[in-house]
Coordinates of C-alpha atoms in Angstrom, one line a residue:
M3 CA 0.0 0.0 0.0
A4 CA 1.4 3.4 -1.0
K5 CA 2.0 6.0 1.7
S6 CA 1.6 9.7 0.7
L7 CA 2.7 12.9 2.3
F8 CA 0.5 15.9 1.4
G9 CA 1.5 19.6 1.2
A10 CA 0.0 22.0 -1.2
L11 CA 0.2 18.9 -3.5
I12 CA 1.6 15.5 -2.9
V13 CA 5.2 16.1 -1.8
D14 CA 6.3 12.5 -1.3
M15 CA 5.1 8.9 -1.8
R16 CA 6.5 5.6 -0.8
N17 CA 5.9 1.8 -1.1
K18 CA 3.8 0.3 -3.9
L19 CA 0.9 1.4 -6.0
G20 CA -0.7 -0.3 -9.0
G21 CA 2.3 -2.4 -10.0
H22 CA 4.8 0.4 -9.4
V23 CA 7.3 1.2 -6.6
L24 CA 7.5 4.8 -5.2
S25 CA 10.7 5.7 -3.5
K26 CA 13.4 8.4 -3.1
N27 CA 17.1 8.8 -3.4
K28 CA 19.7 11.6 -3.4
A29 CA 18.3 12.9 -6.8
G30 CA 14.8 13.1 -5.5
S31 CA 11.6 11.0 -5.7
F32 CA 11.2 8.4 -8.4
I33 CA 8.8 5.7 -9.6
R34 CA 9.6 2.4 -11.2
R35 CA 7.9 -0.8 -12.2
K36 CA 7.5 -3.4 -9.4
V37 CA 9.6 -6.5 -10.1
S38 CA 8.5 -9.5 -8.0
P39 CA 11.5 -11.5 -6.7
S40 CA 11.5 -15.2 -6.4
Q41 CA 10.4 -16.6 -3.1
P42 CA 12.8 -19.4 -2.1
Q43 CA 12.1 -21.2 1.1
T44 CA 15.4 -20.0 2.8
G45 CA 16.0 -20.7 6.4
A46 CA 15.6 -17.0 7.3
Q47 CA 12.3 -16.7 5.4
S48 CA 10.9 -19.8 7.1
K49 CA 12.0 -18.5 10.5
I50 CA 10.4 -15.2 10.0
R51 CA 7.1 -16.8 8.8
S52 CA 7.1 -19.1 11.8
I53 CA 7.7 -16.1 14.2
M54 CA 4.8 -14.1 12.6
T55 CA 2.5 -17.1 12.9
E56 CA 3.4 -17.6 16.6
L57 CA 2.8 -13.9 17.4
S58 CA -0.5 -13.7 15.6
R59 CA -1.8 -16.8 17.5
A60 CA -0.5 -15.5 20.8
W61 CA -2.1 -12.0 20.4
G62 CA -5.5 -13.5 19.8
G63 CA -5.4 -16.6 21.9
V64 CA -2.8 -16.2 24.7
L65 CA -2.9 -12.5 25.8
N66 CA -5.9 -11.4 27.9
D67 CA -7.8 -8.1 27.4
G68 CA -5.6 -6.4 30.1
Q69 CA -2.4 -7.3 28.3
R70 CA -3.7 -6.1 24.9
A71 CA -4.8 -2.8 26.5
A72 CA -1.3 -2.4 28.0
W73 CA 0.3 -2.9 24.6
K74 CA -2.0 -0.3 23.1
A75 CA -1.0 2.2 25.8
F76 CA 2.6 1.3 25.3
G77 CA 2.3 2.0 21.6
D78 CA 0.8 5.4 22.3
L79 CA 3.7 6.3 24.5
H80 CA 6.4 5.1 22.1
P81 CA 5.8 6.4 18.6
V82 CA 8.1 5.3 15.8
T83 CA 9.5 7.2 12.8
D84 CA 8.1 6.3 9.4
V85 CA 9.7 6.6 6.0
F86 CA 8.9 10.3 5.9
G87 CA 10.7 11.0 9.2
Q88 CA 7.4 11.6 11.0
A89 CA 6.3 10.1 14.3
V90 CA 3.6 7.4 14.0
K91 CA 1.8 5.6 16.8
L92 CA 1.6 1.8 16.3
T93 CA -1.4 -0.2 17.4
G94 CA -1.0 -2.5 20.4
E95 CA -0.7 -5.6 18.1
Q96 CA 1.8 -3.8 15.9
M97 CA 4.0 -2.9 18.8
Y98 CA 3.7 -6.4 20.3
C99 CA 4.8 -8.0 17.0
R100 CA 7.5 -5.4 16.4
L101 CA 9.4 -6.0 19.7
N102 CA 8.8 -9.8 19.8
N103 CA 10.0 -10.2 16.2
V104 CA 13.4 -8.9 17.3
I105 CA 13.4 -11.0 20.5
L106 CA 12.5 -14.3 18.8
F107 CA 14.7 -13.8 15.7
L108 CA 17.7 -13.4 18.0
G109 CA 16.8 -16.4 20.1
G110 CA 15.1 -14.8 23.1
V111 CA 11.8 -15.7 24.8
R112 CA 8.5 -14.0 23.8
I113 CA 7.2 -11.3 26.1
D114 CA 3.5 -11.0 26.6
D115 CA 3.7 -7.8 28.7
P116 CA 5.2 -4.5 27.5
P117 CA 8.8 -4.0 28.7
L118 CA 9.5 -1.4 31.4
S119 CA 11.9 0.5 29.1
L120 CA 13.2 0.6 25.5
D121 CA 16.5 2.0 26.5
V122 CA 19.4 0.5 24.5
S123 CA 23.0 1.3 23.7
S124 CA 23.8 3.0 20.4
I125 CA 26.6 2.5 18.0
T126 CA 28.7 5.6 17.6
D127 CA 31.5 4.4 15.3
F128 CA 33.2 1.4 13.7
T129 CA 35.8 0.7 11.1
P130 CA 35.1 -2.1 8.5
A131 CA 37.5 -3.5 6.0
A132 CA 37.4 -6.4 3.6
T133 CA 39.9 -8.1 1.3
E134 CA 39.5 -10.8 -1.3
T135 CA 42.9 -12.5 -0.4
G136 CA 42.6 -14.4 2.8
P137 CA 39.7 -13.5 2.7
T138 CA 39.0 -11.0 5.4
F139 CA 36.0 -8.9 6.6
E140 CA 37.0 -7.2 9.7
L141 CA 35.0 -5.0 12.1
A142 CA 37.4 -3.0 14.2
G143 CA 37.0 0.1 16.4
V144 CA 33.4 -0.7 17.3
S145 CA 32.1 1.9 19.9
P146 CA 30.8 1.2 22.4
G147 CA 33.2 -1.7 23.0
S148 CA 31.0 -3.5 25.5
L149 CA 27.2 -3.8 25.9
A150 CA 24.7 -4.0 28.7
T151 CA 23.1 -7.3 29.8
N152 CA 20.9 -8.9 27.1
E153 CA 22.2 -6.6 24.3
L154 CA 23.8 -7.9 21.1
Y155 CA 25.7 -6.3 18.2
V156 CA 23.6 -7.0 15.1
V157 CA 25.4 -6.8 11.8
W158 CA 23.7 -6.0 8.5
A159 CA 25.3 -5.9 5.0
T160 CA 24.5 -5.6 1.4
K161 CA 25.5 -7.9 -1.4
Q162 CA 28.5 -6.9 -3.5
V163 CA 27.7 -4.2 -6.1
G164 CA 29.7 -2.2 -8.7
V165 CA 31.5 0.8 -7.4
G166 CA 29.3 3.0 -9.6
K167 CA 26.1 2.0 -7.8
N168 CA 25.1 4.6 -5.3
S169 CA 21.6 3.5 -4.1
I170 CA 22.2 0.5 -1.9
A171 CA 20.1 1.4 1.2
S172 CA 17.4 -1.1 0.2
L173 CA 19.9 -3.9 -0.1
Y174 CA 20.7 -4.3 3.6
A175 CA 19.9 -7.7 5.2
F176 CA 20.8 -9.4 8.4
V177 CA 24.1 -11.2 8.5
T178 CA 25.0 -12.1 12.1
S179 CA 24.7 -11.1 15.7
R180 CA 27.5 -11.1 18.3
S181 CA 27.8 -10.5 22.0
A182 CA 31.2 -8.9 21.4
L183 CA 32.9 -7.1 18.6
A184 CA 36.2 -6.1 20.1
L185 CA 39.9 -6.0 19.4
I186 CA 41.6 -9.2 20.5
A187 CA 44.9 -9.6 22.4
A188 CA 46.4 -12.6 24.2
T189 CA 49.8 -14.0 25.0
I190 CA 50.9 -17.3 23.5
A191 CA 52.2 -20.0 25.9
A192 CA 55.8 -20.8 26.1
P193 CA 57.5 -23.6 24.1
A194 CA 56.8 -26.4 23.4
T195 CA 53.0 -26.2 23.8
G196 CA 52.4 -22.6 22.6
A197 CA 52.6 -23.3 18.9
V198 CA 52.4 -26.9 17.6
R199 CA 52.4 -27.5 13.8
T200 CA 51.2 -30.9 12.5
S201 CA 50.4 -31.6 8.8
N202 CA 50.4 -27.9 8.0
I203 CA 47.9 -27.1 10.7
T204 CA 49.2 -25.1 13.7
T205 CA 47.4 -25.1 17.1
F206 CA 48.2 -22.1 19.2
T207 CA 47.6 -22.1 23.0
T208 CA 47.2 -18.9 24.9
T209 CA 47.8 -18.2 28.6
A210 CA 44.3 -16.6 28.9
P211 CA 41.0 -16.8 26.9
H212 CA 41.8 -15.4 23.4
G213 CA 38.2 -14.5 22.3
L214 CA 38.7 -15.8 18.8
V215 CA 36.1 -17.8 16.8
A216 CA 36.4 -19.4 13.4
G217 CA 36.6 -16.8 10.6
D218 CA 38.4 -14.2 12.8
I219 CA 41.7 -12.7 11.8
A220 CA 44.7 -13.6 14.0
V221 CA 48.0 -11.6 13.8
I222 CA 50.8 -13.8 15.3
E223 CA 54.0 -12.0 16.3
G224 CA 57.0 -12.7 18.4
V225 CA 57.0 -16.5 18.4
T226 CA 60.5 -17.9 18.9
D227 CA 60.3 -19.8 15.6
A228 CA 59.5 -17.1 13.1
S229 CA 57.8 -19.6 10.7
F230 CA 54.8 -19.5 13.0
N231 CA 54.4 -15.7 12.7
G232 CA 52.0 -14.1 10.2
V233 CA 48.4 -13.1 9.6
Y234 CA 45.9 -16.0 9.5
L235 CA 42.3 -16.8 9.2
V236 CA 41.2 -18.7 12.3
A237 CA 40.1 -22.2 11.2
S238 CA 38.7 -23.3 14.5
A239 CA 38.7 -22.5 18.2
P240 CA 38.3 -25.8 20.1
T241 CA 38.6 -24.2 23.5
T242 CA 38.8 -20.7 25.0
T243 CA 42.6 -20.9 25.1
T244 CA 43.3 -22.8 21.8
F245 CA 42.8 -22.0 18.2
T246 CA 44.0 -23.4 14.9
V247 CA 45.2 -21.9 11.6
V248 CA 46.5 -23.3 8.3
N249 CA 50.3 -22.8 8.5
P250 CA 52.3 -24.8 5.9
G251 CA 55.6 -26.1 7.0
T252 CA 57.5 -28.9 8.6
N253 CA 56.1 -30.4 11.8
G254 CA 57.4 -28.6 14.9
T255 CA 56.8 -26.8 18.1
S256 CA 57.6 -23.4 19.5
G257 CA 55.9 -20.7 21.6
N258 CA 56.0 -17.2 23.2
G259 CA 54.8 -14.1 21.3
T260 CA 51.3 -12.6 21.1
V261 CA 48.1 -12.9 19.1
S262 CA 46.1 -9.9 18.2
G263 CA 43.3 -9.1 15.7
S264 CA 39.7 -8.0 15.3
D265 CA 36.4 -9.7 14.9
S266 CA 35.7 -10.9 11.4
I267 CA 32.3 -11.7 9.7
V268 CA 33.9 -13.2 6.6
A269 CA 32.4 -16.7 7.2
E270 CA 28.9 -15.4 7.7
Y271 CA 29.1 -12.9 4.8
N272 CA 30.4 -15.5 2.4
A273 CA 27.7 -17.9 3.4
K274 CA 25.0 -15.3 2.6
Y275 CA 26.4 -13.5 -0.4
G276 CA 29.2 -15.6 -1.8
T277 CA 33.0 -15.1 -1.7
L278 CA 34.5 -11.6 -1.7
Q279 CA 35.6 -10.1 -5.0
S280 CA 38.1 -7.3 -5.0
G281 CA 36.9 -4.0 -6.5
T282 CA 33.3 -4.5 -5.5
R283 CA 31.4 -2.2 -3.1
I284 CA 29.6 -3.3 0.1
G285 CA 27.4 -1.5 2.6
I286 CA 28.0 -2.7 6.2
G287 CA 25.9 -1.6 9.2
I288 CA 25.7 -2.3 12.9
R289 CA 23.0 -1.7 15.5
V290 CA 22.4 -2.8 19.0
Q291 CA 19.3 -4.9 19.9
N292 CA 18.1 -6.1 23.3
V293 CA 17.1 -9.8 23.3
A294 CA 14.9 -9.3 26.4
T295 CA 12.9 -6.2 25.4
G296 CA 13.2 -6.0 21.6
A297 CA 14.6 -2.5 21.8
S298 CA 16.8 -1.5 18.8
S299 CA 19.2 1.3 18.2
P300 CA 19.5 3.1 14.8
L301 CA 21.5 1.2 12.1
V302 CA 24.9 2.9 11.6
T303 CA 26.2 2.2 8.1
K304 CA 29.4 2.6 6.1
N305 CA 30.4 1.8 2.6
I306 CA 33.6 0.0 1.8
T307 CA 35.4 -1.3 -1.3
V308 CA 36.8 -4.8 -1.2
G309 CA 40.6 -4.8 -1.4
A310 CA 42.8 -7.2 -3.4

């Protein structure tokens, strides 16, 4: 259904009308023919449909009249911003579904009473970088560096597009969620258990939890045997103090040195959109969402070009 904003005449229109899409970009308002995409039964689509079915049934068959009234009052007190930048009050059912969609999608437990607050941390800055070789897709300098209880960093991204394509805001989709997106630093244990290479796979052991997961970037420096040093894609992290990388060479052991790096979403991005190609352009965004209340901060986005 098209949404219109009236002035002396119609000054803006959005959404769909009669087989056409009405939208706006930096050049102004535009209209184009609506193209219906294919509807594959992806895991994400099936999950969202299941959530919507659960919430619809719960609103009509689980909540009592008092709870539905409370959600209506909550919607009146917490207006949202529409596509025109204007405040709009949601109905009780719309607010109930809006918050619970976030909660259930992120693995939380449905709430049938309105939360006490929609306060949530907000992203102020981050520094993304991606390269084809490796490949890497790092998220460094994320601020704030830590979150409150029940909050998650939720990462969105676009598919890879040509560098000349400017309008990519509509291409953002969910990629992953993390409880932490922070710089990583740890000390590697002393020889002969700190670095052990067997059949071109090296297992590093750290003296404290390293915080790495598969797909992160690990920068190894200062190991006594320099053949273990380098920049690697983490293959696995069997424990909080061990991780493995592909490191061709003769079997051997060493230790000492440090591991540092930043969180990477390369595995999740590649699974969704395919392998990174140098010279392409990607939009990347982060917001904070609360898995207990459904509260969300604004999506902060940046555009990057994939390096070689």
